[in-house]
């Protein structure tokens, strides 16, 4: 039950971070937003170090660095995917892949689900797709390149979660610190290389920093959830992060929540209830 609550918290934090990051990237190049978000995210994790502890054994360094590389790749692929569009088709593809791969890894590693879990898991996967999909998804047809990028983005997100899960359970926030340092370095190097193409617009400092801080919180909650529960269940619940983005967009931007998304939110509630019984 604790793992389920932590995973729900991680999902909500990811959704809020995506919403704020999206707002920040509306008025400036996305890399300018990340140049603020990445250091803010690393700062939060360093502040957590004295309270949660951290070890930097070779395995922690290796898995943390791998998660950082995957995180940087996920970021680049995801925004390239959404830039090509259509978002209402590609977003659920990305979310579904990011959920399915960790489920497969968890089952291969010997995790077993009871009857409620066997029913709740596919319901949660269906909820991921429904919540992510917007209006008009049936009419839009993405290109082959866009679909491949969406698959790659989902795989990179999944690998980040899997690598964090593989880090030693007694490493505290060590893998998060290493991963964020690596992903921040990769992103900042990319921003330096592309500096002349970033434009002159100033980033939204407060929003961008808040997005980075929430991303750190989401990573931490996922790590704690994965350490206390099954990766297969935790990853699927975490992949419901578009629900937070949808609800915030409805509350803050007055965007319409479509019927399919409402069905997805209801399906998610049923799925979470079933998984809580596993």
PDB file of C-alpha atoms in Angstrom:
ATOM      1  CA  UNK A   1       0.000   0.000   0.000  1.00  0.00           C
ATOM      2  CA  UNK A   2       2.887   2.375   0.834  1.00  0.00           C
ATOM      3  CA  UNK A   3       4.470   1.692  -2.548  1.00  0.00           C
ATOM      4  CA  UNK A   4       1.171   2.450  -4.283  1.00  0.00           C
ATOM      5  CA  UNK A   5       0.796   5.798  -2.489  1.00  0.00           C
ATOM      6  CA  UNK A   6       4.397   6.723  -3.282  1.00  0.00           C
ATOM      7  CA  UNK A   7       3.858   5.826  -6.948  1.00  0.00           C
ATOM      8  CA  UNK A   8       0.711   7.974  -7.049  1.00  0.00           C
ATOM      9  CA  UNK A   9       2.677  10.845  -5.553  1.00  0.00           C
ATOM     10  CA  UNK A  10       5.404  10.340  -8.158  1.00  0.00           C
ATOM     11  CA  UNK A  11       2.831  10.333 -10.950  1.00  0.00           C
ATOM     12  CA  UNK A  12       1.259  13.555  -9.672  1.00  0.00           C
ATOM     13  CA  UNK A  13       4.657  15.255  -9.319  1.00  0.00           C
ATOM     14  CA  UNK A  14       5.703  14.213 -12.838  1.00  0.00           C
ATOM     15  CA  UNK A  15       2.423  15.536 -14.217  1.00  0.00           C
ATOM     16  CA  UNK A  16       2.843  18.893 -12.445  1.00  0.00           C
ATOM     17  CA  UNK A  17       6.479  19.134 -13.570  1.00  0.00           C
ATOM     18  CA  UNK A  18       5.473  18.478 -17.191  1.00  0.00           C
ATOM     19  CA  UNK A  19       2.744  21.101 -16.977  1.00  0.00           C
ATOM     20  CA  UNK A  20       5.085  23.774 -15.598  1.00  0.00           C
ATOM     21  CA  UNK A  21       7.856  22.822 -18.002  1.00  0.00           C
ATOM     22  CA  UNK A  22       5.427  23.116 -20.884  1.00  0.00           C
ATOM     23  CA  UNK A  23       4.351  26.558 -19.711  1.00  0.00           C
ATOM     24  CA  UNK A  24       7.949  27.665 -19.409  1.00  0.00           C
ATOM     25  CA  UNK A  25       8.819  26.425 -22.883  1.00  0.00           C
ATOM     26  CA  UNK A  26       5.941  28.364 -24.502  1.00  0.00           C
ATOM     27  CA  UNK A  27       7.807  31.656 -24.492  1.00  0.00           C
ATOM     28  CA  UNK A  28      11.406  30.534 -25.017  1.00  0.00           C
ATOM     29  CA  UNK A  29      13.466  27.680 -26.454  1.00  0.00           C
ATOM     30  CA  UNK A  30      12.989  24.508 -24.444  1.00  0.00           C
ATOM     31  CA  UNK A  31      16.718  24.204 -23.718  1.00  0.00           C
ATOM     32  CA  UNK A  32      16.636  27.600 -22.015  1.00  0.00           C
ATOM     33  CA  UNK A  33      13.939  26.228 -19.727  1.00  0.00           C
ATOM     34  CA  UNK A  34      16.018  23.145 -18.969  1.00  0.00           C
ATOM     35  CA  UNK A  35      19.098  25.256 -18.245  1.00  0.00           C
ATOM     36  CA  UNK A  36      17.139  26.557 -15.238  1.00  0.00           C
ATOM     37  CA  UNK A  37      15.242  23.382 -14.368  1.00  0.00           C
ATOM     38  CA  UNK A  38      18.243  21.031 -14.335  1.00  0.00           C
ATOM     39  CA  UNK A  39      20.328  22.908 -11.725  1.00  0.00           C
ATOM     40  CA  UNK A  40      17.198  23.459  -9.607  1.00  0.00           C
ATOM     41  CA  UNK A  41      16.495  19.724  -9.728  1.00  0.00           C
ATOM     42  CA  UNK A  42      20.056  18.860  -8.728  1.00  0.00           C
ATOM     43  CA  UNK A  43      19.920  21.399  -5.884  1.00  0.00           C
ATOM     44  CA  UNK A  44      16.815  19.732  -4.414  1.00  0.00           C
ATOM     45  CA  UNK A  45      18.495  16.330  -4.470  1.00  0.00           C
ATOM     46  CA  UNK A  46      21.637  17.707  -2.812  1.00  0.00           C
ATOM     47  CA  UNK A  47      19.462  19.267  -0.083  1.00  0.00           C
ATOM     48  CA  UNK A  48      17.857  15.856   0.524  1.00  0.00           C
ATOM     49  CA  UNK A  49      21.258  14.186   0.930  1.00  0.00           C
ATOM     50  CA  UNK A  50      21.731  14.971   4.691  1.00  0.00           C
ATOM     51  CA  UNK A  51      18.241  13.697   5.506  1.00  0.00           C
ATOM     52  CA  UNK A  52      18.020  10.554   3.341  1.00  0.00           C
ATOM     53  CA  UNK A  53      21.696   9.709   3.024  1.00  0.00           C
ATOM     54  CA  UNK A  54      23.606   8.694  -0.066  1.00  0.00           C
ATOM     55  CA  UNK A  55      26.316   6.215  -0.955  1.00  0.00           C
ATOM     56  CA  UNK A  56      28.362   6.242  -4.115  1.00  0.00           C
ATOM     57  CA  UNK A  57      29.506   2.664  -4.533  1.00  0.00           C
ATOM     58  CA  UNK A  58      30.531   1.624  -8.067  1.00  0.00           C
ATOM     59  CA  UNK A  59      27.105   0.077  -8.726  1.00  0.00           C
ATOM     60  CA  UNK A  60      25.387   3.294  -7.621  1.00  0.00           C
ATOM     61  CA  UNK A  61      27.607   5.387  -9.872  1.00  0.00           C
ATOM     62  CA  UNK A  62      27.029   3.077 -12.841  1.00  0.00           C
ATOM     63  CA  UNK A  63      23.245   2.796 -12.554  1.00  0.00           C
ATOM     64  CA  UNK A  64      22.873   6.470 -11.632  1.00  0.00           C
ATOM     65  CA  UNK A  65      24.939   7.584 -14.629  1.00  0.00           C
ATOM     66  CA  UNK A  66      22.974   5.259 -16.913  1.00  0.00           C
ATOM     67  CA  UNK A  67      19.696   6.756 -15.659  1.00  0.00           C
ATOM     68  CA  UNK A  68      21.092  10.229 -16.311  1.00  0.00           C
ATOM     69  CA  UNK A  69      21.986   9.432 -19.908  1.00  0.00           C
ATOM     70  CA  UNK A  70      18.543   7.861 -20.409  1.00  0.00           C
ATOM     71  CA  UNK A  71      16.909  10.937 -18.861  1.00  0.00           C
ATOM     72  CA  UNK A  72      18.734  13.292 -21.232  1.00  0.00           C
ATOM     73  CA  UNK A  73      17.801  11.105 -24.213  1.00  0.00           C
ATOM     74  CA  UNK A  74      14.179  10.942 -23.051  1.00  0.00           C
ATOM     75  CA  UNK A  75      13.999  14.706 -22.821  1.00  0.00           C
ATOM     76  CA  UNK A  76      15.418  15.271 -26.316  1.00  0.00           C
ATOM     77  CA  UNK A  77      13.290  12.564 -27.948  1.00  0.00           C
ATOM     78  CA  UNK A  78      10.085  13.567 -26.157  1.00  0.00           C
ATOM     79  CA  UNK A  79      10.192  17.210 -27.154  1.00  0.00           C
ATOM     80  CA  UNK A  80      11.242  16.364 -30.695  1.00  0.00           C
ATOM     81  CA  UNK A  81       8.303  13.966 -30.857  1.00  0.00           C
ATOM     82  CA  UNK A  82       5.802  16.533 -29.594  1.00  0.00           C
ATOM     83  CA  UNK A  83       7.221  19.157 -31.946  1.00  0.00           C
ATOM     84  CA  UNK A  84       6.462  16.917 -34.947  1.00  0.00           C
ATOM     85  CA  UNK A  85       3.032  15.908 -33.594  1.00  0.00           C
ATOM     86  CA  UNK A  86       0.218  15.132 -33.444  1.00  0.00           C
ATOM     87  CA  UNK A  87       0.526  15.265 -29.650  1.00  0.00           C
ATOM     88  CA  UNK A  88      -2.826  13.578 -29.000  1.00  0.00           C
ATOM     89  CA  UNK A  89      -1.595  10.418 -30.737  1.00  0.00           C
ATOM     90  CA  UNK A  90       2.088  10.421 -29.835  1.00  0.00           C
ATOM     91  CA  UNK A  91       1.685  11.258 -26.144  1.00  0.00           C
ATOM     92  CA  UNK A  92      -0.251   8.055 -25.305  1.00  0.00           C
ATOM     93  CA  UNK A  93       2.218   5.999 -27.376  1.00  0.00           C
ATOM     94  CA  UNK A  94       5.094   7.392 -25.312  1.00  0.00           C
ATOM     95  CA  UNK A  95       3.279   6.898 -22.000  1.00  0.00           C
ATOM     96  CA  UNK A  96       2.277   3.329 -22.847  1.00  0.00           C
ATOM     97  CA  UNK A  97       5.813   2.294 -23.850  1.00  0.00           C
ATOM     98  CA  UNK A  98       7.235   3.922 -20.716  1.00  0.00           C
ATOM     99  CA  UNK A  99       4.882   1.720 -18.669  1.00  0.00           C
ATOM    100  CA  UNK A 100       5.149  -1.561 -20.585  1.00  0.00           C
ATOM    101  CA  UNK A 101       8.934  -1.991 -20.540  1.00  0.00           C
ATOM    102  CA  UNK A 102       9.293  -1.789 -16.736  1.00  0.00           C
ATOM    103  CA  UNK A 103       6.351  -4.176 -16.389  1.00  0.00           C
ATOM    104  CA  UNK A 104       8.186  -6.681 -18.581  1.00  0.00           C
ATOM    105  CA  UNK A 105      11.402  -6.274 -16.608  1.00  0.00           C
ATOM    106  CA  UNK A 106       9.580  -6.708 -13.303  1.00  0.00           C
ATOM    107  CA  UNK A 107       7.843  -9.898 -14.440  1.00  0.00           C
ATOM    108  CA  UNK A 108      11.096 -11.310 -15.857  1.00  0.00           C
ATOM    109  CA  UNK A 109      12.777 -10.648 -12.508  1.00  0.00           C
ATOM    110  CA  UNK A 110      10.184 -12.819 -10.796  1.00  0.00           C
ATOM    111  CA  UNK A 111       7.494 -10.427  -9.629  1.00  0.00           C
ATOM    112  CA  UNK A 112       4.078 -12.056  -9.354  1.00  0.00           C
ATOM    113  CA  UNK A 113       0.637 -10.459  -9.234  1.00  0.00           C
ATOM    114  CA  UNK A 114      -2.518 -11.781  -7.595  1.00  0.00           C
ATOM    115  CA  UNK A 115      -5.889 -11.862  -9.337  1.00  0.00           C
ATOM    116  CA  UNK A 116      -6.702  -8.195  -8.551  1.00  0.00           C
ATOM    117  CA  UNK A 117      -3.327  -7.204  -9.988  1.00  0.00           C
ATOM    118  CA  UNK A 118      -3.851  -9.243 -13.138  1.00  0.00           C
ATOM    119  CA  UNK A 119      -7.089  -7.314 -13.708  1.00  0.00           C
ATOM    120  CA  UNK A 120      -5.847  -3.944 -12.477  1.00  0.00           C
ATOM    121  CA  UNK A 121      -2.620  -3.868 -14.480  1.00  0.00           C
ATOM    122  CA  UNK A 122      -4.191  -3.915 -17.969  1.00  0.00           C
ATOM    123  CA  UNK A 123      -6.855  -1.473 -16.739  1.00  0.00           C
ATOM    124  CA  UNK A 124      -4.087   0.890 -15.628  1.00  0.00           C
ATOM    125  CA  UNK A 125      -2.374   0.579 -19.017  1.00  0.00           C
ATOM    126  CA  UNK A 126      -5.670   1.393 -20.733  1.00  0.00           C
ATOM    127  CA  UNK A 127      -6.074   4.381 -18.413  1.00  0.00           C
ATOM    128  CA  UNK A 128      -2.611   5.646 -19.403  1.00  0.00           C
ATOM    129  CA  UNK A 129      -3.682   5.744 -23.058  1.00  0.00           C
ATOM    130  CA  UNK A 130      -7.117   7.268 -22.394  1.00  0.00           C
ATOM    131  CA  UNK A 131      -5.833   9.999 -20.088  1.00  0.00           C
ATOM    132  CA  UNK A 132      -3.005  10.916 -22.487  1.00  0.00           C
ATOM    133  CA  UNK A 133      -5.168  11.096 -25.619  1.00  0.00           C
ATOM    134  CA  UNK A 134      -6.792  14.376 -26.538  1.00  0.00           C
ATOM    135  CA  UNK A 135      -9.690  15.283 -28.789  1.00  0.00           C
ATOM    136  CA  UNK A 136      -9.365  14.361 -32.419  1.00  0.00           C
ATOM    137  CA  UNK A 137      -6.864  11.532 -32.016  1.00  0.00           C
ATOM    138  CA  UNK A 138      -8.773   9.366 -34.452  1.00  0.00           C
ATOM    139  CA  UNK A 139      -8.457  11.894 -37.258  1.00  0.00           C
ATOM    140  CA  UNK A 140      -4.714  12.542 -36.895  1.00  0.00           C
ATOM    141  CA  UNK A 141      -2.139  10.296 -38.544  1.00  0.00           C
ATOM    142  CA  UNK A 142       1.461  10.640 -37.415  1.00  0.00           C
ATOM    143  CA  UNK A 143       4.346   9.995 -39.766  1.00  0.00           C
ATOM    144  CA  UNK A 144       6.548   6.927 -39.430  1.00  0.00           C
ATOM    145  CA  UNK A 145       9.366   9.136 -38.152  1.00  0.00           C
ATOM    146  CA  UNK A 146       7.133  10.637 -35.466  1.00  0.00           C
ATOM    147  CA  UNK A 147       6.008   7.188 -34.316  1.00  0.00           C
ATOM    148  CA  UNK A 148       9.598   5.961 -34.121  1.00  0.00           C
ATOM    149  CA  UNK A 149      10.556   9.014 -32.082  1.00  0.00           C
ATOM    150  CA  UNK A 150       7.589   8.437 -29.761  1.00  0.00           C
ATOM    151  CA  UNK A 151       8.636   4.818 -29.245  1.00  0.00           C
ATOM    152  CA  UNK A 152      12.192   5.965 -28.576  1.00  0.00           C
ATOM    153  CA  UNK A 153      11.041   8.581 -26.065  1.00  0.00           C
ATOM    154  CA  UNK A 154       8.917   6.034 -24.212  1.00  0.00           C
ATOM    155  CA  UNK A 155      11.787   3.548 -24.175  1.00  0.00           C
ATOM    156  CA  UNK A 156      14.193   6.183 -22.827  1.00  0.00           C
ATOM    157  CA  UNK A 157      11.765   7.143 -20.037  1.00  0.00           C
ATOM    158  CA  UNK A 158      11.336   3.461 -19.191  1.00  0.00           C
ATOM    159  CA  UNK A 159      15.089   2.875 -19.122  1.00  0.00           C
ATOM    160  CA  UNK A 160      15.556   5.783 -16.733  1.00  0.00           C
ATOM    161  CA  UNK A 161      13.073   4.196 -14.309  1.00  0.00           C
ATOM    162  CA  UNK A 162      14.538   0.703 -14.742  1.00  0.00           C
ATOM    163  CA  UNK A 163      18.105   1.908 -14.141  1.00  0.00           C
ATOM    164  CA  UNK A 164      17.053   3.752 -10.977  1.00  0.00           C
ATOM    165  CA  UNK A 165      15.341   0.591  -9.772  1.00  0.00           C
ATOM    166  CA  UNK A 166      18.516  -1.449 -10.342  1.00  0.00           C
ATOM    167  CA  UNK A 167      20.637   0.803  -8.106  1.00  0.00           C
ATOM    168  CA  UNK A 168      21.495  -0.666  -4.673  1.00  0.00           C
ATOM    169  CA  UNK A 169      18.620  -0.281  -2.209  1.00  0.00           C
ATOM    170  CA  UNK A 170      20.941   1.119   0.467  1.00  0.00           C
ATOM    171  CA  UNK A 171      22.311   3.896  -1.752  1.00  0.00           C
ATOM    172  CA  UNK A 172      19.893   6.571  -0.528  1.00  0.00           C
ATOM    173  CA  UNK A 173      19.592   9.432  -2.993  1.00  0.00           C
ATOM    174  CA  UNK A 174      22.998   8.627  -4.485  1.00  0.00           C
ATOM    175  CA  UNK A 175      21.671   7.361  -7.847  1.00  0.00           C
ATOM    176  CA  UNK A 176      19.393  10.408  -8.146  1.00  0.00           C
ATOM    177  CA  UNK A 177      22.275  12.826  -7.561  1.00  0.00           C
ATOM    178  CA  UNK A 178      24.539  11.048 -10.029  1.00  0.00           C
ATOM    179  CA  UNK A 179      21.779  10.725 -12.608  1.00  0.00           C
ATOM    180  CA  UNK A 180      20.739  14.348 -12.369  1.00  0.00           C
ATOM    181  CA  UNK A 181      24.325  15.563 -12.541  1.00  0.00           C
ATOM    182  CA  UNK A 182      24.919  13.519 -15.702  1.00  0.00           C
ATOM    183  CA  UNK A 183      21.652  14.535 -17.395  1.00  0.00           C
ATOM    184  CA  UNK A 184      22.221  18.203 -16.467  1.00  0.00           C
ATOM    185  CA  UNK A 185      25.741  18.085 -17.879  1.00  0.00           C
ATOM    186  CA  UNK A 186      24.543  16.490 -21.129  1.00  0.00           C
ATOM    187  CA  UNK A 187      21.741  19.030 -21.479  1.00  0.00           C
ATOM    188  CA  UNK A 188      23.948  22.024 -20.717  1.00  0.00           C
ATOM    189  CA  UNK A 189      26.567  20.853 -23.224  1.00  0.00           C
ATOM    190  CA  UNK A 190      23.809  20.557 -25.841  1.00  0.00           C
ATOM    191  CA  UNK A 191      22.602  24.053 -24.973  1.00  0.00           C
ATOM    192  CA  UNK A 192      26.140  25.386 -25.333  1.00  0.00           C
ATOM    193  CA  UNK A 193      26.542  23.772 -28.741  1.00  0.00           C
ATOM    194  CA  UNK A 194      23.184  25.178 -29.900  1.00  0.00           C
ATOM    195  CA  UNK A 195      23.528  28.518 -28.104  1.00  0.00           C
ATOM    196  CA  UNK A 196      23.172  30.679 -31.235  1.00  0.00           C
ATOM    197  CA  UNK A 197      19.892  28.940 -32.115  1.00  0.00           C
ATOM    198  CA  UNK A 198      18.273  29.348 -28.700  1.00  0.00           C
ATOM    199  CA  UNK A 199      16.956  32.841 -29.391  1.00  0.00           C
ATOM    200  CA  UNK A 200      17.088  35.897 -27.169  1.00  0.00           C
ATOM    201  CA  UNK A 201      13.929  35.267 -25.116  1.00  0.00           C
ATOM    202  CA  UNK A 202      14.488  35.046 -21.374  1.00  0.00           C
ATOM    203  CA  UNK A 203      13.246  31.878 -19.661  1.00  0.00           C
ATOM    204  CA  UNK A 204      10.505  31.918 -17.031  1.00  0.00           C
ATOM    205  CA  UNK A 205      12.876  31.449 -14.116  1.00  0.00           C
ATOM    206  CA  UNK A 206      10.357  30.683 -11.382  1.00  0.00           C
ATOM    207  CA  UNK A 207       8.254  28.266 -13.416  1.00  0.00           C
ATOM    208  CA  UNK A 208      11.318  26.500 -14.828  1.00  0.00           C
ATOM    209  CA  UNK A 209      12.898  26.097 -11.384  1.00  0.00           C
ATOM    210  CA  UNK A 210       9.625  24.768  -9.956  1.00  0.00           C
ATOM    211  CA  UNK A 211       9.413  22.233 -12.783  1.00  0.00           C
ATOM    212  CA  UNK A 212      12.930  21.022 -12.000  1.00  0.00           C
ATOM    213  CA  UNK A 213      12.204  20.767  -8.282  1.00  0.00           C
ATOM    214  CA  UNK A 214       9.023  18.767  -8.890  1.00  0.00           C
ATOM    215  CA  UNK A 215      10.877  16.438 -11.249  1.00  0.00           C
ATOM    216  CA  UNK A 216      13.334  15.686  -8.435  1.00  0.00           C
ATOM    217  CA  UNK A 217      10.465  14.977  -6.039  1.00  0.00           C
ATOM    218  CA  UNK A 218       8.888  12.669  -8.632  1.00  0.00           C
ATOM    219  CA  UNK A 219      12.151  10.758  -9.119  1.00  0.00           C
ATOM    220  CA  UNK A 220      12.589  10.389  -5.364  1.00  0.00           C
ATOM    221  CA  UNK A 221       9.050   9.103  -4.811  1.00  0.00           C
ATOM    222  CA  UNK A 222       9.430   6.630  -7.684  1.00  0.00           C
ATOM    223  CA  UNK A 223      12.715   5.344  -6.247  1.00  0.00           C
ATOM    224  CA  UNK A 224      11.181   4.867  -2.798  1.00  0.00           C
ATOM    225  CA  UNK A 225       8.104   3.195  -4.312  1.00  0.00           C
ATOM    226  CA  UNK A 226      10.195   0.809  -6.416  1.00  0.00           C
ATOM    227  CA  UNK A 227      12.279  -0.127  -3.379  1.00  0.00           C
ATOM    228  CA  UNK A 228       9.199  -1.007  -1.331  1.00  0.00           C
ATOM    229  CA  UNK A 229       6.988  -2.560  -4.015  1.00  0.00           C
ATOM    230  CA  UNK A 230       6.890  -4.333  -7.369  1.00  0.00           C
ATOM    231  CA  UNK A 231       8.411  -2.498 -10.325  1.00  0.00           C
ATOM    232  CA  UNK A 232       5.589  -3.763 -12.586  1.00  0.00           C
ATOM    233  CA  UNK A 233       2.916  -2.070 -10.471  1.00  0.00           C
ATOM    234  CA  UNK A 234       4.891   1.045  -9.529  1.00  0.00           C
ATOM    235  CA  UNK A 235       5.880   1.826 -13.129  1.00  0.00           C
ATOM    236  CA  UNK A 236       2.303   1.607 -14.423  1.00  0.00           C
ATOM    237  CA  UNK A 237       0.941   3.859 -11.676  1.00  0.00           C
ATOM    238  CA  UNK A 238       3.761   6.339 -12.290  1.00  0.00           C
ATOM    239  CA  UNK A 239       2.939   6.321 -16.021  1.00  0.00           C
ATOM    240  CA  UNK A 240      -0.433   7.865 -15.177  1.00  0.00           C
ATOM    241  CA  UNK A 241       1.382  11.206 -14.918  1.00  0.00           C
ATOM    242  CA  UNK A 242      -0.617  12.746 -17.836  1.00  0.00           C
ATOM    243  CA  UNK A 243      -3.619  12.819 -15.469  1.00  0.00           C
ATOM    244  CA  UNK A 244      -1.946  15.510 -13.379  1.00  0.00           C
ATOM    245  CA  UNK A 245      -1.112  17.529 -16.479  1.00  0.00           C
ATOM    246  CA  UNK A 246      -4.685  17.233 -17.794  1.00  0.00           C
ATOM    247  CA  UNK A 247      -6.248  18.319 -14.499  1.00  0.00           C
ATOM    248  CA  UNK A 248      -3.875  21.265 -14.134  1.00  0.00           C
ATOM    249  CA  UNK A 249      -4.552  22.351 -17.706  1.00  0.00           C
ATOM    250  CA  UNK A 250      -8.269  22.244 -16.894  1.00  0.00           C
ATOM    251  CA  UNK A 251      -7.891  24.236 -13.667  1.00  0.00           C
ATOM    252  CA  UNK A 252      -5.275  26.795 -14.716  1.00  0.00           C
ATOM    253  CA  UNK A 253      -5.716  27.163 -18.474  1.00  0.00           C
ATOM    254  CA  UNK A 254      -9.431  26.265 -18.642  1.00  0.00           C
ATOM    255  CA  UNK A 255      -8.668  23.567 -21.214  1.00  0.00           C
ATOM    256  CA  UNK A 256     -11.464  21.137 -21.849  1.00  0.00           C
ATOM    257  CA  UNK A 257     -11.229  17.620 -20.424  1.00  0.00           C
ATOM    258  CA  UNK A 258     -12.661  15.342 -23.111  1.00  0.00           C
ATOM    259  CA  UNK A 259     -14.929  12.383 -22.564  1.00  0.00           C
ATOM    260  CA  UNK A 260     -12.214   9.836 -23.242  1.00  0.00           C
ATOM    261  CA  UNK A 261      -9.959  11.472 -20.669  1.00  0.00           C
ATOM    262  CA  UNK A 262     -12.733  11.435 -18.070  1.00  0.00           C
ATOM    263  CA  UNK A 263     -13.222   7.728 -18.759  1.00  0.00           C
ATOM    264  CA  UNK A 264      -9.479   7.296 -18.395  1.00  0.00           C
ATOM    265  CA  UNK A 265      -9.473   9.032 -14.994  1.00  0.00           C
ATOM    266  CA  UNK A 266     -12.286   6.776 -13.811  1.00  0.00           C
ATOM    267  CA  UNK A 267     -10.508   3.709 -15.172  1.00  0.00           C
ATOM    268  CA  UNK A 268      -7.350   4.786 -13.362  1.00  0.00           C
ATOM    269  CA  UNK A 269      -9.250   5.029 -10.068  1.00  0.00           C
ATOM    270  CA  UNK A 270     -10.610   1.479 -10.495  1.00  0.00           C
ATOM    271  CA  UNK A 271      -7.184   0.170 -11.515  1.00  0.00           C
ATOM    272  CA  UNK A 272      -5.453   1.744  -8.530  1.00  0.00           C
ATOM    273  CA  UNK A 273      -8.073   0.265  -6.189  1.00  0.00           C
ATOM    274  CA  UNK A 274      -7.470  -3.204  -7.643  1.00  0.00           C
ATOM    275  CA  UNK A 275      -3.702  -2.853  -7.490  1.00  0.00           C
ATOM    276  CA  UNK A 276      -3.984  -1.805  -3.849  1.00  0.00           C
ATOM    277  CA  UNK A 277      -5.438  -5.270  -3.156  1.00  0.00           C
ATOM    278  CA  UNK A 278      -2.481  -7.056  -4.794  1.00  0.00           C
TER     279      UNK A 278
END
